[in-house]
Amino acid sequence: MKLDAKALRYMSSEEFRVLTAVEMGSKNHEVVPMALIANIAQLRHGGSHKLVGDLAKNKLIARVQNAKYDGYRLTYGGYDYLALKTFAKRGSVYSVGNQIGVGKESDIYIVADEEDTQMVLKLQRLGRASFRTIKSKRDYLQKRKSASWMYMSRLAAMKEFAFMKVLYENGFPVPEPIDISRHCVVMELIDAFPLRQVEEVADPGKLYSDLMSLIVRLAQHGLIHGDFNEFNLLIKPNGDPVLIDFPQMVSTSHVNAEYYFNRDVECIRTFFRRRFGYESVLYPKFKLDTNREFDLDVQVAASGFSKKMQDELEAYQEEIKDHEDESESQEESESDDDEKTDKEESIPQAQLTEEEEAAERLRNLRLGNTEPIVSEQDRQSDEASEASEEEEEEEDDQEPEELNNREFKAHRDTSKKSRPKRTQLNDENIKDRVSRSLRGQVNRDNYKKAVKRNQVKGKEKRRNRDVIKAAKGGTGGIFD
């Protein structure tokens, strides 16, 4: 879903009121009924229906097909507009620029405030097309009625903002968090390049040491990034690293803390070995180098991101990981099968030379096998010649057909029409036919009445219109 903020400036307060009503109704309904939207919006003169149509035309809400009732659901476009409206009221965002990044679970845009200070807007997009099958397998929020991808995106944004704020306040090299609303986070724009785009480094050993020190420092403060790789690291022009993307971050007291720590270390070692040809024997270990000195994970929990939210988001991330592993294993098995079939098909059949055929013929004669050895090409040619001879013999055996135009008969004379058998009428068939005829008669009568009623209403409307026109042209008296 690409962010298009062109229609945002032309939206009225009533349209945002209806959009907010759909959002509030989504807490208890997967498909929000139209009556509930009108009841929550509380607009005068019942204008909710027209506004709902305009919002659906701009793809801010979507009507659900084949639903039991008339209802709508909130789209990511509408959720983006609500967040941008909140940012605009707070003065955090004044304009939206180009898209500078896209991932499997987020979109990155350039934004600016009223003073033209450029910032970064990150929109969480959990539940893209590649991960929608996960929700059909397992619902993380079975006890909650608002089990949606937008709720998971909101949790991811809350977690990222909370961790980024705590890390920035404690002097870690992360962007400065500015504001948050729903699934969107506004942060500082840093002039740097992703590590995956860097081909050469002046001193790979120094950068390797800085990144390993950063992993150990995070662990000493009670945190593990969980996705510490070249995609989530920025390199400034002076060579200093900057850490981004924190929805995967966990505490060192987590059950799988050692696994996540070792995975972060191994990602950096593998990247430096492949990209820069640098490999060091020294690397941190979880049990030896992670002496916990601070409790930043406790500060994050105190900031509003509760343990319950953390568990829900971690369950989603674990399911994402399992789904990716399953898809990779399926692709590998399919590729292996294809390779096996290709190898089997590509094995050439050995062809005998003239000397080998003569030797094979002598060996068969000694063993008592009198059948001649025939090569593959001779066998194919013999089969083709035999097939052609059989076809010629069949054509010769067939007698020529005698043409006699006098025996010609039209199709209507030759084909006998099969008459359908008459079904015996019993009491149930008779009752069924009578009931159907009566229902058809009632429907026809109702249709005639409706047409007549509409004609009468049309005549009255035209009569009233003529009266209004006449009154406008006169003096306003009763005799005009």
Coordinates of C-alpha atoms in Angstrom, one line a residue:
M1 CA 0.0 0.0 0.0
K2 CA 1.7 3.2 -1.2
L3 CA 1.0 6.4 0.7
D4 CA -0.8 9.0 -1.4
A5 CA -1.4 12.2 0.7
K6 CA -2.9 14.3 -2.1
A7 CA -6.5 13.9 -0.9
L8 CA -5.6 14.7 2.7
R9 CA -5.7 18.5 2.3
Y10 CA -9.2 18.4 0.7
M11 CA -10.8 16.2 3.4
S12 CA -13.3 17.8 5.7
S13 CA -13.7 17.4 9.4
E14 CA -16.9 15.3 8.9
E15 CA -15.0 12.8 6.7
F16 CA -12.4 12.4 9.4
R17 CA -15.2 11.9 11.9
V18 CA -16.7 9.1 9.8
L19 CA -13.2 7.6 9.3
T20 CA -12.6 7.7 13.1
A21 CA -16.0 6.0 13.6
V22 CA -14.9 3.1 11.4
E23 CA -11.6 2.9 13.4
M24 CA -13.5 2.8 16.7
G25 CA -15.9 0.2 15.4
S26 CA -13.0 -2.0 14.3
K27 CA -12.2 -2.6 17.9
N28 CA -15.2 -4.9 18.2
H29 CA -16.0 -5.7 14.6
E30 CA -14.0 -7.1 11.8
V31 CA -16.6 -5.6 9.4
V32 CA -18.1 -2.4 10.9
P33 CA -21.9 -2.2 10.2
M34 CA -23.2 0.9 8.5
A35 CA -25.7 1.6 11.3
L36 CA -22.8 1.5 13.8
I37 CA -20.8 4.0 11.8
A38 CA -23.7 6.4 11.6
N39 CA -24.4 6.0 15.3
I40 CA -20.8 6.7 16.3
A41 CA -20.2 9.6 13.9
Q42 CA -23.4 11.4 15.0
L43 CA -23.6 13.7 12.0
R44 CA -26.5 16.0 11.3
H45 CA -29.1 15.2 8.7
G46 CA -27.8 11.6 8.4
G47 CA -24.9 12.4 6.0
S48 CA -22.9 9.4 6.9
H49 CA -23.9 7.4 3.8
K50 CA -22.6 9.9 1.3
L51 CA -19.3 10.4 3.2
V52 CA -18.8 6.7 3.4
G53 CA -19.2 6.5 -0.4
D54 CA -16.6 9.2 -0.8
L55 CA -14.1 7.5 1.6
A56 CA -14.6 4.2 -0.2
K57 CA -13.9 5.9 -3.6
N58 CA -10.6 7.2 -2.2
K59 CA -9.8 3.6 -0.9
L60 CA -9.6 4.8 2.7
I61 CA -12.2 2.2 3.7
A62 CA -13.4 -0.9 1.8
R63 CA -16.7 -2.6 1.5
V64 CA -16.6 -6.3 2.3
Q65 CA -18.1 -8.5 -0.3
N66 CA -20.4 -11.4 0.5
A67 CA -20.8 -10.3 4.1
K68 CA -23.9 -11.1 6.1
Y69 CA -24.6 -7.4 6.5
D70 CA -23.7 -4.1 4.9
G71 CA -20.4 -3.0 6.4
Y72 CA -17.0 -1.6 5.8
R73 CA -13.4 -2.2 7.1
L74 CA -10.6 0.3 7.6
T75 CA -7.7 0.0 5.0
Y76 CA -4.1 0.9 5.6
G77 CA -4.7 4.1 3.5
G78 CA -7.3 5.3 6.0
Y79 CA -5.1 4.3 8.9
D80 CA -2.3 6.4 7.4
Y81 CA -4.6 9.4 7.0
L82 CA -5.7 9.2 10.6
A83 CA -2.1 9.1 11.8
L84 CA -1.1 12.0 9.5
K85 CA -4.0 14.1 10.7
T86 CA -2.8 13.5 14.3
F87 CA 0.7 14.5 13.3
A88 CA -0.6 17.7 11.6
K89 CA -2.5 18.7 14.7
R90 CA 0.5 18.3 16.9
G91 CA 2.7 20.2 14.4
S92 CA 5.1 17.2 13.9
V93 CA 4.4 16.8 10.1
Y94 CA 3.5 19.5 7.7
S95 CA 4.4 17.9 4.3
V96 CA 5.1 14.5 2.9
G97 CA 7.8 13.8 0.4
N98 CA 9.2 10.8 -1.6
Q99 CA 9.5 7.2 -0.5
I100 CA 13.2 6.4 0.4
G101 CA 12.8 2.8 1.5
V102 CA 10.6 -0.2 1.5
G103 CA 10.7 -3.5 3.4
K104 CA 8.6 -6.6 3.9
E105 CA 7.0 -5.0 7.0
S106 CA 7.4 -1.2 6.7
D107 CA 7.6 1.8 4.3
I108 CA 9.9 4.8 4.8
Y109 CA 9.1 8.3 3.6
I110 CA 10.7 11.8 3.8
V111 CA 8.5 14.3 5.7
A112 CA 9.1 17.9 6.9
D113 CA 7.6 20.3 9.5
E114 CA 6.6 23.9 9.1
E115 CA 10.2 25.0 9.4
D116 CA 11.2 22.7 6.5
T117 CA 13.2 20.4 8.8
Q118 CA 13.4 17.1 7.1
M119 CA 12.5 13.9 9.1
V120 CA 11.8 10.3 8.5
L121 CA 8.3 8.8 8.6
K122 CA 8.2 5.0 9.1
L123 CA 4.9 3.2 8.5
Q124 CA 4.5 -0.3 9.8
R125 CA 3.0 -2.7 7.2
L126 CA 2.6 -6.0 9.0
G127 CA 0.5 -8.4 7.2
R128 CA 1.6 -8.0 3.6
A129 CA 0.5 -10.5 1.0
S130 CA 3.4 -12.9 1.7
F131 CA 2.4 -13.3 5.3
R132 CA -1.4 -13.3 5.3
T133 CA -1.5 -17.1 5.4
I134 CA -0.1 -17.0 8.9
K135 CA -3.3 -15.5 10.3
S136 CA -5.3 -18.4 8.8
K137 CA -3.1 -20.9 10.6
R138 CA -2.9 -19.2 14.0
D139 CA -4.6 -16.2 15.6
Y140 CA -2.5 -14.5 18.3
L141 CA -5.3 -12.6 19.8
Q142 CA -8.0 -15.2 20.2
K143 CA -9.3 -13.6 23.4
R144 CA -9.4 -10.1 21.8
K145 CA -12.0 -9.0 19.3
S146 CA -9.7 -6.6 17.5
A147 CA -7.4 -9.3 16.1
S148 CA -6.1 -7.5 13.0
W149 CA -2.8 -6.7 11.2
M150 CA -3.3 -3.0 12.0
Y151 CA -3.2 -3.8 15.8
M152 CA 0.0 -5.8 15.3
S153 CA 1.5 -2.8 13.3
R154 CA 0.5 -0.5 16.1
L155 CA 2.3 -2.7 18.6
A156 CA 5.4 -2.8 16.4
A157 CA 5.4 1.0 16.2
M158 CA 5.0 1.4 19.9
K159 CA 7.8 -1.0 20.6
E160 CA 10.2 0.7 18.2
F161 CA 9.4 4.1 19.6
A162 CA 9.8 3.0 23.2
F163 CA 13.2 1.2 22.6
M164 CA 14.5 4.1 20.4
K165 CA 13.6 6.7 23.0
V166 CA 15.4 4.7 25.8
L167 CA 18.4 4.0 23.7
Y168 CA 18.7 7.6 22.5
E169 CA 18.5 9.0 26.1
N170 CA 21.3 6.6 27.2
G171 CA 23.7 7.7 24.5
F172 CA 23.4 4.9 21.9
P173 CA 23.9 5.7 18.2
V174 CA 20.3 5.6 17.1
P175 CA 18.0 8.2 15.4
E176 CA 16.2 10.7 17.6
P177 CA 12.5 9.7 18.1
I178 CA 10.2 12.7 17.5
D179 CA 6.6 11.5 17.6
I180 CA 4.3 8.4 17.3
S181 CA 0.7 7.9 16.3
R182 CA -1.0 4.6 15.7
H183 CA 1.4 2.6 13.4
C184 CA 3.6 5.5 12.3
V185 CA 6.8 6.7 13.9
V186 CA 8.5 10.1 13.1
M187 CA 12.3 10.1 13.7
E188 CA 15.4 12.0 12.9
L189 CA 16.9 11.9 9.3
I190 CA 20.5 10.8 9.4
D191 CA 22.9 11.4 6.5
A192 CA 24.3 7.9 6.1
F193 CA 24.2 4.9 3.8
P194 CA 23.0 1.3 4.6
L195 CA 25.9 -1.1 5.3
R196 CA 24.7 -3.4 2.6
Q197 CA 25.4 -0.7 0.0
V198 CA 29.0 -0.1 1.2
E199 CA 31.5 -1.9 -1.0
E200 CA 34.8 -0.7 0.6
V201 CA 35.8 0.4 4.1
A202 CA 39.0 2.2 5.0
D203 CA 39.5 0.1 8.1
P204 CA 37.3 -3.1 8.3
G205 CA 38.9 -4.1 11.6
K206 CA 37.9 -0.9 13.3
L207 CA 34.3 -1.1 12.0
Y208 CA 34.1 -4.8 13.0
S209 CA 35.3 -3.9 16.5
D210 CA 32.8 -1.0 16.8
L211 CA 29.9 -3.2 15.8
M212 CA 30.8 -6.0 18.2
S213 CA 31.3 -3.5 21.0
L214 CA 27.8 -2.1 20.2
I215 CA 26.3 -5.6 20.6
V216 CA 28.1 -6.2 23.9
R217 CA 27.1 -2.7 25.1
L218 CA 23.4 -3.4 24.3
A219 CA 23.6 -6.7 26.2
Q220 CA 25.2 -5.0 29.2
H221 CA 22.2 -2.7 29.3
G222 CA 19.8 -5.6 29.3
L223 CA 18.8 -5.6 25.6
I224 CA 19.5 -7.7 22.4
H225 CA 18.7 -6.3 19.0
G226 CA 17.6 -9.6 17.5
D227 CA 18.1 -8.4 13.8
F228 CA 21.6 -7.0 13.9
N229 CA 22.7 -7.2 10.2
E230 CA 23.8 -5.1 7.3
F231 CA 20.2 -4.1 6.5
N232 CA 19.6 -2.4 9.9
L233 CA 23.0 -0.6 10.1
L234 CA 23.8 2.8 8.7
I235 CA 27.4 4.1 8.1
K236 CA 28.1 7.8 8.4
P237 CA 30.7 9.5 6.1
N238 CA 33.2 9.5 9.0
G239 CA 32.7 5.7 9.5
D240 CA 30.5 5.7 12.6
P241 CA 27.7 3.1 12.7
V242 CA 24.0 4.0 13.4
L243 CA 21.5 1.3 14.6
I244 CA 17.9 1.3 13.3
D245 CA 14.8 -1.0 13.3
F246 CA 13.9 -2.2 16.7
P247 CA 10.7 -4.3 16.6
Q248 CA 12.8 -7.5 17.0
M249 CA 14.6 -6.3 20.1
V250 CA 14.3 -8.5 23.3
S251 CA 15.5 -8.5 26.8
T252 CA 18.6 -10.5 28.0
S253 CA 16.2 -12.3 30.4
H254 CA 14.3 -13.7 27.4
V255 CA 14.2 -17.5 27.1
N256 CA 16.0 -17.4 23.8
A257 CA 18.3 -14.5 24.6
E258 CA 21.5 -16.5 24.0
Y259 CA 20.3 -17.7 20.6
Y260 CA 19.4 -14.1 19.5
F261 CA 22.8 -12.8 20.7
N262 CA 24.8 -15.5 18.9
R263 CA 22.8 -14.9 15.8
D264 CA 23.5 -11.2 15.8
V265 CA 27.3 -11.9 16.2
E266 CA 27.3 -14.5 13.5
C267 CA 25.5 -12.2 11.0
I268 CA 28.2 -9.6 11.3
R269 CA 31.0 -12.1 11.1
T270 CA 29.5 -13.7 7.9
F271 CA 29.0 -10.3 6.3
F272 CA 32.5 -9.1 6.9
R273 CA 33.9 -12.4 5.6
R274 CA 31.9 -12.2 2.4
R275 CA 32.0 -8.5 1.6
F276 CA 35.4 -7.3 2.9
G277 CA 37.3 -10.6 3.2
Y278 CA 37.9 -9.9 6.9
E279 CA 37.6 -12.6 9.6
S280 CA 38.6 -12.3 13.2
V281 CA 39.1 -15.0 15.7
L282 CA 37.9 -12.7 18.5
Y283 CA 34.1 -12.3 18.9
P284 CA 31.9 -11.9 22.0
K285 CA 30.1 -14.7 23.7
F286 CA 26.9 -14.4 25.6
K287 CA 27.9 -16.1 28.9
L288 CA 31.3 -14.4 29.1
D289 CA 30.8 -10.9 27.8
T290 CA 27.3 -9.9 28.9
N291 CA 27.6 -8.7 32.4
R292 CA 24.3 -6.9 33.0
E293 CA 24.9 -3.4 34.4
F294 CA 21.7 -1.5 33.6
D295 CA 18.0 -2.4 33.2
L296 CA 16.8 -0.6 30.0
D297 CA 14.3 -3.3 29.4
V298 CA 12.6 -2.3 32.7
Q299 CA 12.5 1.3 31.6
V300 CA 10.9 0.3 28.3
A301 CA 8.2 -1.6 30.2
A302 CA 7.6 1.5 32.4
S303 CA 7.2 3.7 29.3
G304 CA 3.9 2.0 28.3
F305 CA 4.9 -0.9 26.2
S306 CA 3.7 -3.7 28.6
K307 CA 4.8 -7.3 28.9
K308 CA 1.5 -8.5 27.4
M309 CA 2.1 -6.4 24.2
Q310 CA 5.6 -7.8 24.1
D311 CA 4.4 -11.4 24.2
E312 CA 1.8 -10.8 21.5
L313 CA 4.4 -9.2 19.1
E314 CA 7.0 -11.9 19.8
A315 CA 4.4 -14.6 19.0
Y316 CA 3.8 -12.9 15.7
Q317 CA 7.5 -12.7 14.9
E318 CA 8.0 -16.3 15.8
E319 CA 5.2 -17.3 13.5
I320 CA 6.7 -15.2 10.7
K321 CA 10.0 -17.0 11.2
D322 CA 8.4 -20.4 11.1
H323 CA 6.5 -19.5 7.9
E324 CA 9.7 -18.3 6.2
D325 CA 11.5 -21.5 7.2
E326 CA 8.7 -23.7 5.8
S327 CA 8.6 -21.8 2.5
E328 CA 12.4 -22.0 2.1
S329 CA 12.4 -25.8 2.8
Q330 CA 9.6 -26.2 0.3
E331 CA 11.5 -24.3 -2.3
E332 CA 14.7 -26.3 -1.7
S333 CA 12.9 -29.6 -1.9
E334 CA 11.2 -28.5 -5.2
S335 CA 14.6 -27.4 -6.6
D336 CA 16.2 -30.7 -5.6
D337 CA 13.4 -32.7 -7.4
D338 CA 13.8 -30.6 -10.5
E339 CA 17.6 -31.2 -10.5
K340 CA 17.1 -34.9 -10.1
T341 CA 14.6 -35.1 -13.0
D342 CA 16.9 -33.0 -15.1
K343 CA 19.9 -35.3 -14.4
E344 CA 17.8 -38.3 -15.2
E345 CA 16.6 -36.8 -18.5
S346 CA 20.1 -35.6 -19.4
I347 CA 21.8 -39.1 -19.1
P348 CA 22.7 -40.0 -22.7
Q349 CA 22.1 -43.5 -24.0
A350 CA 25.4 -45.3 -25.0
Q351 CA 25.7 -45.9 -28.7
L352 CA 27.7 -48.9 -29.9
T353 CA 30.4 -48.5 -32.6
E354 CA 30.8 -51.0 -35.5
E355 CA 33.6 -52.8 -33.8
E356 CA 31.6 -53.1 -30.5
E357 CA 28.5 -54.4 -32.4
A358 CA 30.6 -57.0 -34.2
A359 CA 32.1 -58.2 -30.9
E360 CA 28.7 -58.3 -29.3
R361 CA 27.3 -60.3 -32.2
L362 CA 30.1 -62.9 -31.8
R363 CA 29.6 -63.1 -28.1
N364 CA 25.8 -63.8 -28.6
L365 CA 26.6 -66.5 -31.1
R366 CA 28.9 -68.3 -28.7
L367 CA 26.2 -68.1 -26.0
G368 CA 23.6 -69.4 -28.3
N369 CA 21.7 -66.1 -28.8
T370 CA 20.9 -65.9 -32.5
E371 CA 19.0 -62.6 -32.3
P372 CA 21.0 -59.9 -34.2
I373 CA 22.2 -56.8 -32.5
V374 CA 20.5 -53.7 -33.8
S375 CA 21.5 -50.2 -33.1
E376 CA 19.1 -47.6 -31.8
Q377 CA 19.0 -45.6 -35.1
D378 CA 18.3 -48.8 -37.1
R379 CA 15.6 -49.9 -34.7
Q380 CA 13.8 -46.5 -35.0
S381 CA 14.1 -46.6 -38.8
D382 CA 12.8 -50.2 -38.9
E383 CA 9.8 -49.3 -36.7
A384 CA 8.9 -46.3 -38.9
S385 CA 9.1 -48.4 -42.1
E386 CA 6.9 -51.1 -40.6
A387 CA 4.3 -48.6 -39.5
S388 CA 4.2 -47.1 -43.0
E389 CA 3.9 -50.5 -44.6
E390 CA 1.0 -51.4 -42.3
E391 CA -0.8 -48.2 -43.2
E392 CA -0.4 -48.9 -46.9
E393 CA -1.7 -52.4 -46.5
E394 CA -4.8 -51.1 -44.6
E395 CA -5.5 -48.6 -47.3
D396 CA -5.2 -51.2 -50.0
D397 CA -7.6 -53.6 -48.2
Q398 CA -10.3 -50.9 -47.9
E399 CA -12.8 -51.1 -50.7
P400 CA -13.8 -47.8 -52.5
E401 CA -17.1 -46.4 -51.3
E402 CA -19.9 -46.3 -53.9
L403 CA -21.5 -42.9 -54.3
N404 CA -25.2 -43.0 -54.7
N405 CA -26.8 -39.6 -54.5
R406 CA -30.3 -41.1 -54.7
E407 CA -29.9 -42.7 -51.3
F408 CA -29.3 -39.3 -49.7
K409 CA -31.7 -38.3 -46.9
A410 CA -32.1 -35.1 -45.1
H411 CA -31.1 -34.9 -41.5
R412 CA -34.6 -34.3 -40.3
D413 CA -35.6 -37.6 -42.0
T414 CA -32.8 -39.7 -40.7
S415 CA -32.7 -38.5 -37.0
K416 CA -35.5 -39.6 -34.8
K417 CA -36.4 -37.2 -32.1
S418 CA -36.6 -38.8 -28.7
R419 CA -39.7 -37.7 -26.9
P420 CA -39.3 -37.0 -23.2
K421 CA -41.1 -39.5 -21.1
R422 CA -44.1 -38.1 -19.3
T423 CA -43.7 -38.0 -15.6
Q424 CA -46.6 -39.3 -13.6
L425 CA -48.2 -36.5 -11.5
N426 CA -48.7 -37.3 -7.9
D427 CA -50.1 -35.1 -5.1
E428 CA -46.7 -33.6 -4.2
N429 CA -46.0 -32.5 -7.8
I430 CA -49.4 -31.0 -8.2
K431 CA -49.0 -29.0 -4.9
D432 CA -45.6 -27.8 -6.0
R433 CA -46.8 -26.6 -9.4
V434 CA -49.8 -24.8 -7.8
S435 CA -47.7 -23.1 -5.2
R436 CA -45.2 -21.9 -7.8
S437 CA -47.9 -20.5 -10.0
L438 CA -49.5 -18.7 -7.0
R439 CA -46.2 -17.2 -6.0
G440 CA -45.5 -16.0 -9.5
Q441 CA -49.0 -14.4 -9.6
V442 CA -48.3 -12.6 -6.3
N443 CA -44.9 -11.4 -7.5
R444 CA -46.4 -10.0 -10.7
D445 CA -49.2 -8.2 -8.7
N446 CA -46.6 -6.7 -6.3
Y447 CA -44.5 -5.5 -9.2
K448 CA -47.5 -3.8 -10.9
K449 CA -48.4 -2.1 -7.6
A450 CA -44.8 -0.9 -7.1
V451 CA -44.7 0.5 -10.7
K452 CA -48.0 2.3 -10.2
R453 CA -46.9 3.7 -6.8
N454 CA -43.7 5.0 -8.4
Q455 CA -45.6 6.6 -11.2
V456 CA -47.9 8.4 -8.7
K457 CA -44.9 9.6 -6.8
G458 CA -43.3 10.9 -9.9
K459 CA -46.4 12.8 -10.9
E460 CA -46.6 14.4 -7.5
K461 CA -42.9 15.4 -7.6
R462 CA -43.4 17.0 -11.0
R463 CA -46.5 18.8 -9.8
N464 CA -44.7 20.2 -6.8
R465 CA -41.8 21.3 -9.0
D466 CA -44.1 23.2 -11.2
V467 CA -45.7 24.9 -8.2
I468 CA -42.2 26.0 -6.9
K469 CA -41.2 27.4 -10.3
A470 CA -44.5 29.3 -10.6
A471 CA -44.0 30.7 -7.0
K472 CA -40.5 31.9 -7.9
G473 CA -41.7 33.7 -10.9
G474 CA -44.6 35.5 -9.1
T475 CA -44.9 37.9 -6.2
G476 CA -45.2 35.3 -3.6
G477 CA -48.9 35.6 -3.1
I478 CA -51.3 32.7 -2.9
F479 CA -52.9 33.5 -6.3
D480 CA -49.6 33.5 -8.3

